[in-house]
PDB file of C-alpha atoms in Angstrom:
ATOM      1  CA  MET Y   7      -1.723   8.453  11.681  1.00 47.00           C
ATOM      2  CA  ASN Y   8       0.083  11.719  12.239  1.00 48.00           C
ATOM      3  CA  ASN Y   9       0.521  14.454   9.633  1.00 54.00           C
ATOM      4  CA  LYS Y  10       4.070  13.440   8.690  1.00 81.00           C
ATOM      5  CA  GLU Y  11       4.290  12.210   5.113  1.00 91.00           C
ATOM      6  CA  LEU Y  12       5.216   8.547   4.877  1.00 95.00           C
ATOM      7  CA  TYR Y  13       6.636   7.017   1.722  1.00 97.00           C
ATOM      8  CA  THR Y  14       7.148   3.311   1.200  1.00 98.00           C
ATOM      9  CA  THR Y  15       8.402   0.839  -1.403  1.00 98.00           C
ATOM     10  CA  ILE Y  16       6.209  -1.802  -3.015  1.00 98.00           C
ATOM     11  CA  VAL Y  17       8.150  -4.888  -4.120  1.00 98.00           C
ATOM     12  CA  GLY Y  18       7.517  -8.429  -5.320  1.00 96.00           C
ATOM     13  CA  LEU Y  19       5.934  -7.165  -8.523  1.00 96.00           C
ATOM     14  CA  LYS Y  20       7.412  -9.965 -10.630  1.00 94.00           C
ATOM     15  CA  ASN Y  21       5.501 -12.507  -8.522  1.00 94.00           C
ATOM     16  CA  TYR Y  22       2.207 -10.936  -9.588  1.00 94.00           C
ATOM     17  CA  GLU Y  23       1.373  -8.688 -12.551  1.00 93.00           C
ATOM     18  CA  GLY Y  24       4.641  -6.756 -12.818  1.00 94.00           C
ATOM     19  CA  ASN Y  25       4.901  -2.969 -12.883  1.00 95.00           C
ATOM     20  CA  LYS Y  26       2.431  -2.472 -15.759  1.00 95.00           C
ATOM     21  CA  VAL Y  27      -0.564  -2.359 -13.363  1.00 95.00           C
ATOM     22  CA  PHE Y  28       0.834   0.610 -11.424  1.00 97.00           C
ATOM     23  CA  LYS Y  29       0.129   4.108 -12.716  1.00 96.00           C
ATOM     24  CA  ILE Y  30       1.300   7.338 -11.113  1.00 97.00           C
ATOM     25  CA  GLY Y  31      -1.540   8.736  -9.020  1.00 96.00           C
ATOM     26  CA  SER Y  32      -3.395   5.440  -8.668  1.00 96.00           C
ATOM     27  CA  ILE Y  33      -4.551   4.246  -5.252  1.00 97.00           C
ATOM     28  CA  VAL Y  34      -3.295   0.970  -3.780  1.00 97.00           C
ATOM     29  CA  ARG Y  35      -4.958  -0.737  -0.820  1.00 97.00           C
ATOM     30  CA  LEU Y  36      -2.622  -1.879   1.976  1.00 97.00           C
ATOM     31  CA  VAL Y  37      -3.736  -4.916   3.968  1.00 97.00           C
ATOM     32  CA  LYS Y  38      -1.877  -6.164   7.034  1.00 97.00           C
ATOM     33  CA  GLU Y  39      -1.209  -9.917   7.050  1.00 96.00           C
ATOM     34  CA  PRO Y  40      -0.396 -10.780  10.685  1.00 94.00           C
ATOM     35  CA  ASP Y  41      -0.660 -14.514   9.907  1.00 94.00           C
ATOM     36  CA  ASN Y  42       1.891 -14.363   7.069  1.00 95.00           C
ATOM     37  CA  ASP Y  43       4.276 -17.345   7.363  1.00 95.00           C
ATOM     38  CA  TYR Y  44       7.329 -15.308   6.302  1.00 93.00           C
ATOM     39  CA  ASP Y  45       6.879 -11.898   7.919  1.00 94.00           C
ATOM     40  CA  LEU Y  46       4.725 -11.001  10.938  1.00 94.00           C
ATOM     41  CA  GLU Y  47       4.719  -7.368   9.740  1.00 96.00           C
ATOM     42  CA  ALA Y  48       3.739  -8.200   6.152  1.00 97.00           C
ATOM     43  CA  ILE Y  49       1.581  -5.644   4.366  1.00 98.00           C
ATOM     44  CA  ALA Y  50       0.062  -6.805   1.083  1.00 98.00           C
ATOM     45  CA  CYS Y  51      -0.648  -4.350  -1.722  1.00 98.00           C
ATOM     46  CA  GLU Y  52      -3.829  -4.683  -3.764  1.00 97.00           C
ATOM     47  CA  ASN Y  53      -4.869  -2.896  -6.918  1.00 96.00           C
ATOM     48  CA  LYS Y  54      -8.512  -2.311  -7.797  1.00 94.00           C
ATOM     49  CA  TYR Y  55      -9.981  -5.027 -10.060  1.00 93.00           C
ATOM     50  CA  ILE Y  56      -6.747  -7.043  -9.876  1.00 94.00           C
ATOM     51  CA  GLY Y  57      -6.137  -8.006  -6.253  1.00 95.00           C
ATOM     52  CA  LYS Y  58      -2.724  -8.605  -4.732  1.00 96.00           C
ATOM     53  CA  THR Y  59       0.101  -7.045  -6.741  1.00 97.00           C
ATOM     54  CA  GLY Y  60       2.998  -6.957  -4.265  1.00 97.00           C
ATOM     55  CA  TYR Y  61       4.093  -6.253  -0.705  1.00 98.00           C
ATOM     56  CA  ILE Y  62       5.545  -3.334   1.209  1.00 98.00           C
ATOM     57  CA  ALA Y  63       9.303  -3.870   1.372  1.00 97.00           C
ATOM     58  CA  ASN Y  64      10.577  -4.993   4.768  1.00 95.00           C
ATOM     59  CA  SER Y  65      14.239  -5.758   4.142  1.00 92.00           C
ATOM     60  CA  THR Y  66      17.295  -3.515   4.022  1.00 91.00           C
ATOM     61  CA  GLN Y  67      17.960  -4.953   0.543  1.00 93.00           C
ATOM     62  CA  THR Y  68      14.547  -3.961  -0.827  1.00 95.00           C
ATOM     63  CA  VAL Y  69      13.555  -0.730   0.938  1.00 96.00           C
ATOM     64  CA  THR Y  70      14.398   2.225  -1.288  1.00 96.00           C
ATOM     65  CA  LYS Y  71      16.431   4.919   0.465  1.00 95.00           C
ATOM     66  CA  GLY Y  72      14.151   7.629   1.835  1.00 95.00           C
ATOM     67  CA  THR Y  73      11.156   5.307   2.219  1.00 97.00           C
ATOM     68  CA  MET Y  74       9.915   3.347   5.205  1.00 97.00           C
ATOM     69  CA  SER Y  75       9.740  -0.428   5.603  1.00 97.00           C
ATOM     70  CA  ALA Y  76       6.599  -2.381   6.464  1.00 97.00           C
ATOM     71  CA  GLY Y  77       7.895  -2.710  10.023  1.00 96.00           C
ATOM     72  CA  ARG Y  78       8.237   1.054  10.375  1.00 96.00           C
ATOM     73  CA  ILE Y  79       4.736   1.877   9.107  1.00 96.00           C
ATOM     74  CA  TYR Y  80       2.935  -1.178  10.551  1.00 96.00           C
ATOM     75  CA  ASP Y  81       1.827   0.583  13.744  1.00 95.00           C
ATOM     76  CA  LYS Y  82       1.104   3.859  11.938  1.00 94.00           C
ATOM     77  CA  ILE Y  83      -1.671   2.479   9.712  1.00 95.00           C
ATOM     78  CA  GLY Y  84      -4.904   0.566  10.270  1.00 93.00           C
ATOM     79  CA  ASP Y  85      -5.499  -3.050   9.276  1.00 95.00           C
ATOM     80  CA  ILE Y  86      -6.573  -1.674   5.908  1.00 95.00           C
ATOM     81  CA  SER Y  87      -5.036   1.523   4.606  1.00 95.00           C
ATOM     82  CA  TYR Y  88      -4.214   3.135   1.276  1.00 97.00           C
ATOM     83  CA  CYS Y  89      -1.308   4.713  -0.562  1.00 97.00           C
ATOM     84  CA  GLU Y  90      -0.885   6.720  -3.745  1.00 97.00           C
ATOM     85  CA  VAL Y  91       1.641   5.677  -6.406  1.00 98.00           C
ATOM     86  CA  LYS Y  92       4.289   8.359  -6.943  1.00 98.00           C
ATOM     87  CA  PHE Y  93       7.066   6.577  -8.922  1.00 97.00           C
ATOM     88  CA  VAL Y  94       7.221   3.326 -10.884  1.00 97.00           C
ATOM     89  CA  SER Y  95      10.448   1.490 -11.782  1.00 95.00           C
ATOM     90  CA  ASN Y  96      11.091  -1.934 -13.305  1.00 93.00           C
ATOM     91  CA  ASP Y  97      10.995  -3.850 -10.033  1.00 93.00           C
ATOM     92  CA  SER Y  98       9.481  -1.526  -7.425  1.00 96.00           C
ATOM     93  CA  VAL Y  99       7.013   1.275  -6.797  1.00 98.00           C
ATOM     94  CA  ILE Y 100       7.350   4.257  -4.464  1.00 98.00           C
ATOM     95  CA  ALA Y 101       4.061   5.265  -2.854  1.00 98.00           C
ATOM     96  CA  LYS Y 102       2.861   7.864  -0.360  1.00 98.00           C
ATOM     97  CA  VAL Y 103       0.809   6.464   2.519  1.00 97.00           C
ATOM     98  CA  LEU Y 104      -2.445   8.402   2.688  1.00 96.00           C
ATOM     99  CA  SER Y 105      -3.515  10.227   5.841  1.00 93.00           C
ATOM    100  CA  ASP Y 106      -6.638   9.166   7.736  1.00 91.00           C
ATOM    101  CA  ASP Y 107      -8.391  12.325   6.480  1.00 92.00           C
ATOM    102  CA  LYS Y 108      -7.599  11.499   2.852  1.00 93.00           C
ATOM    103  CA  ILE Y 109      -8.774   7.896   3.347  1.00 91.00           C
ATOM    104  CA  GLN Y 110     -12.090   9.100   4.803  1.00 92.00           C
ATOM    105  CA  GLU Y 111     -12.472  11.458   1.845  1.00 93.00           C
ATOM    106  CA  LEU Y 112     -11.856   8.558  -0.583  1.00 91.00           C
ATOM    107  CA  LYS Y 113     -14.407   6.397   1.216  1.00 90.00           C
ATOM    108  CA  LYS Y 114     -16.979   9.179   1.176  1.00 92.00           C
ATOM    109  CA  ASP Y 115     -16.394   9.887  -2.520  1.00 92.00           C
ATOM    110  CA  ASN Y 116     -16.652   6.165  -3.337  1.00 92.00           C
ATOM    111  CA  GLU Y 117     -19.446   5.001  -1.014  1.00 90.00           C
ATOM    112  CA  ASP Y 118     -20.584   2.149  -3.280  1.00 89.00           C
ATOM    113  CA  ASP Y 119     -17.084   0.952  -4.147  1.00 91.00           C
ATOM    114  CA  THR Y 120     -16.045  -2.138  -2.174  1.00 89.00           C
ATOM    115  CA  PHE Y 121     -12.368  -1.449  -2.906  1.00 92.00           C
ATOM    116  CA  PHE Y 122     -12.579   1.559  -0.608  1.00 90.00           C
ATOM    117  CA  ASN Y 123     -15.319   0.408   1.727  1.00 87.00           C
ATOM    118  CA  SER Y 124     -14.721  -3.271   2.479  1.00 79.00           C
ATOM    119  CA  GLU Y 125     -13.697  -4.778   5.773  1.00 70.00           C
ATOM    120  CA  LEU Y 126     -12.169  -7.829   4.069  1.00 56.00           C
TER     121      LEU Y 126
END
């Protein structure tokens, strides 16, 4: 991933645990779902200890202005990536996609943590 900052919108919260599980500064794992029946560019969002809590928005109706859709970041991230929560609203979350360097730092700092060091 290049050095440009990428922000994205997490949606579908009401289908999981709602917005109460998202805290500003927390890390969310992004997992590509190429076999998703509804969206070939689907990127699931997972919170530590909870599991799936939403998806990266991929529709003009759900992508918050100034953020990127799943389709726009799909080729810029690995099969598993991470983002940091920046804003939380009632029905969506704005998050900053972490750089490869920051992800490696997280993995190094959390060597025994499967949330950061699993291959799914």
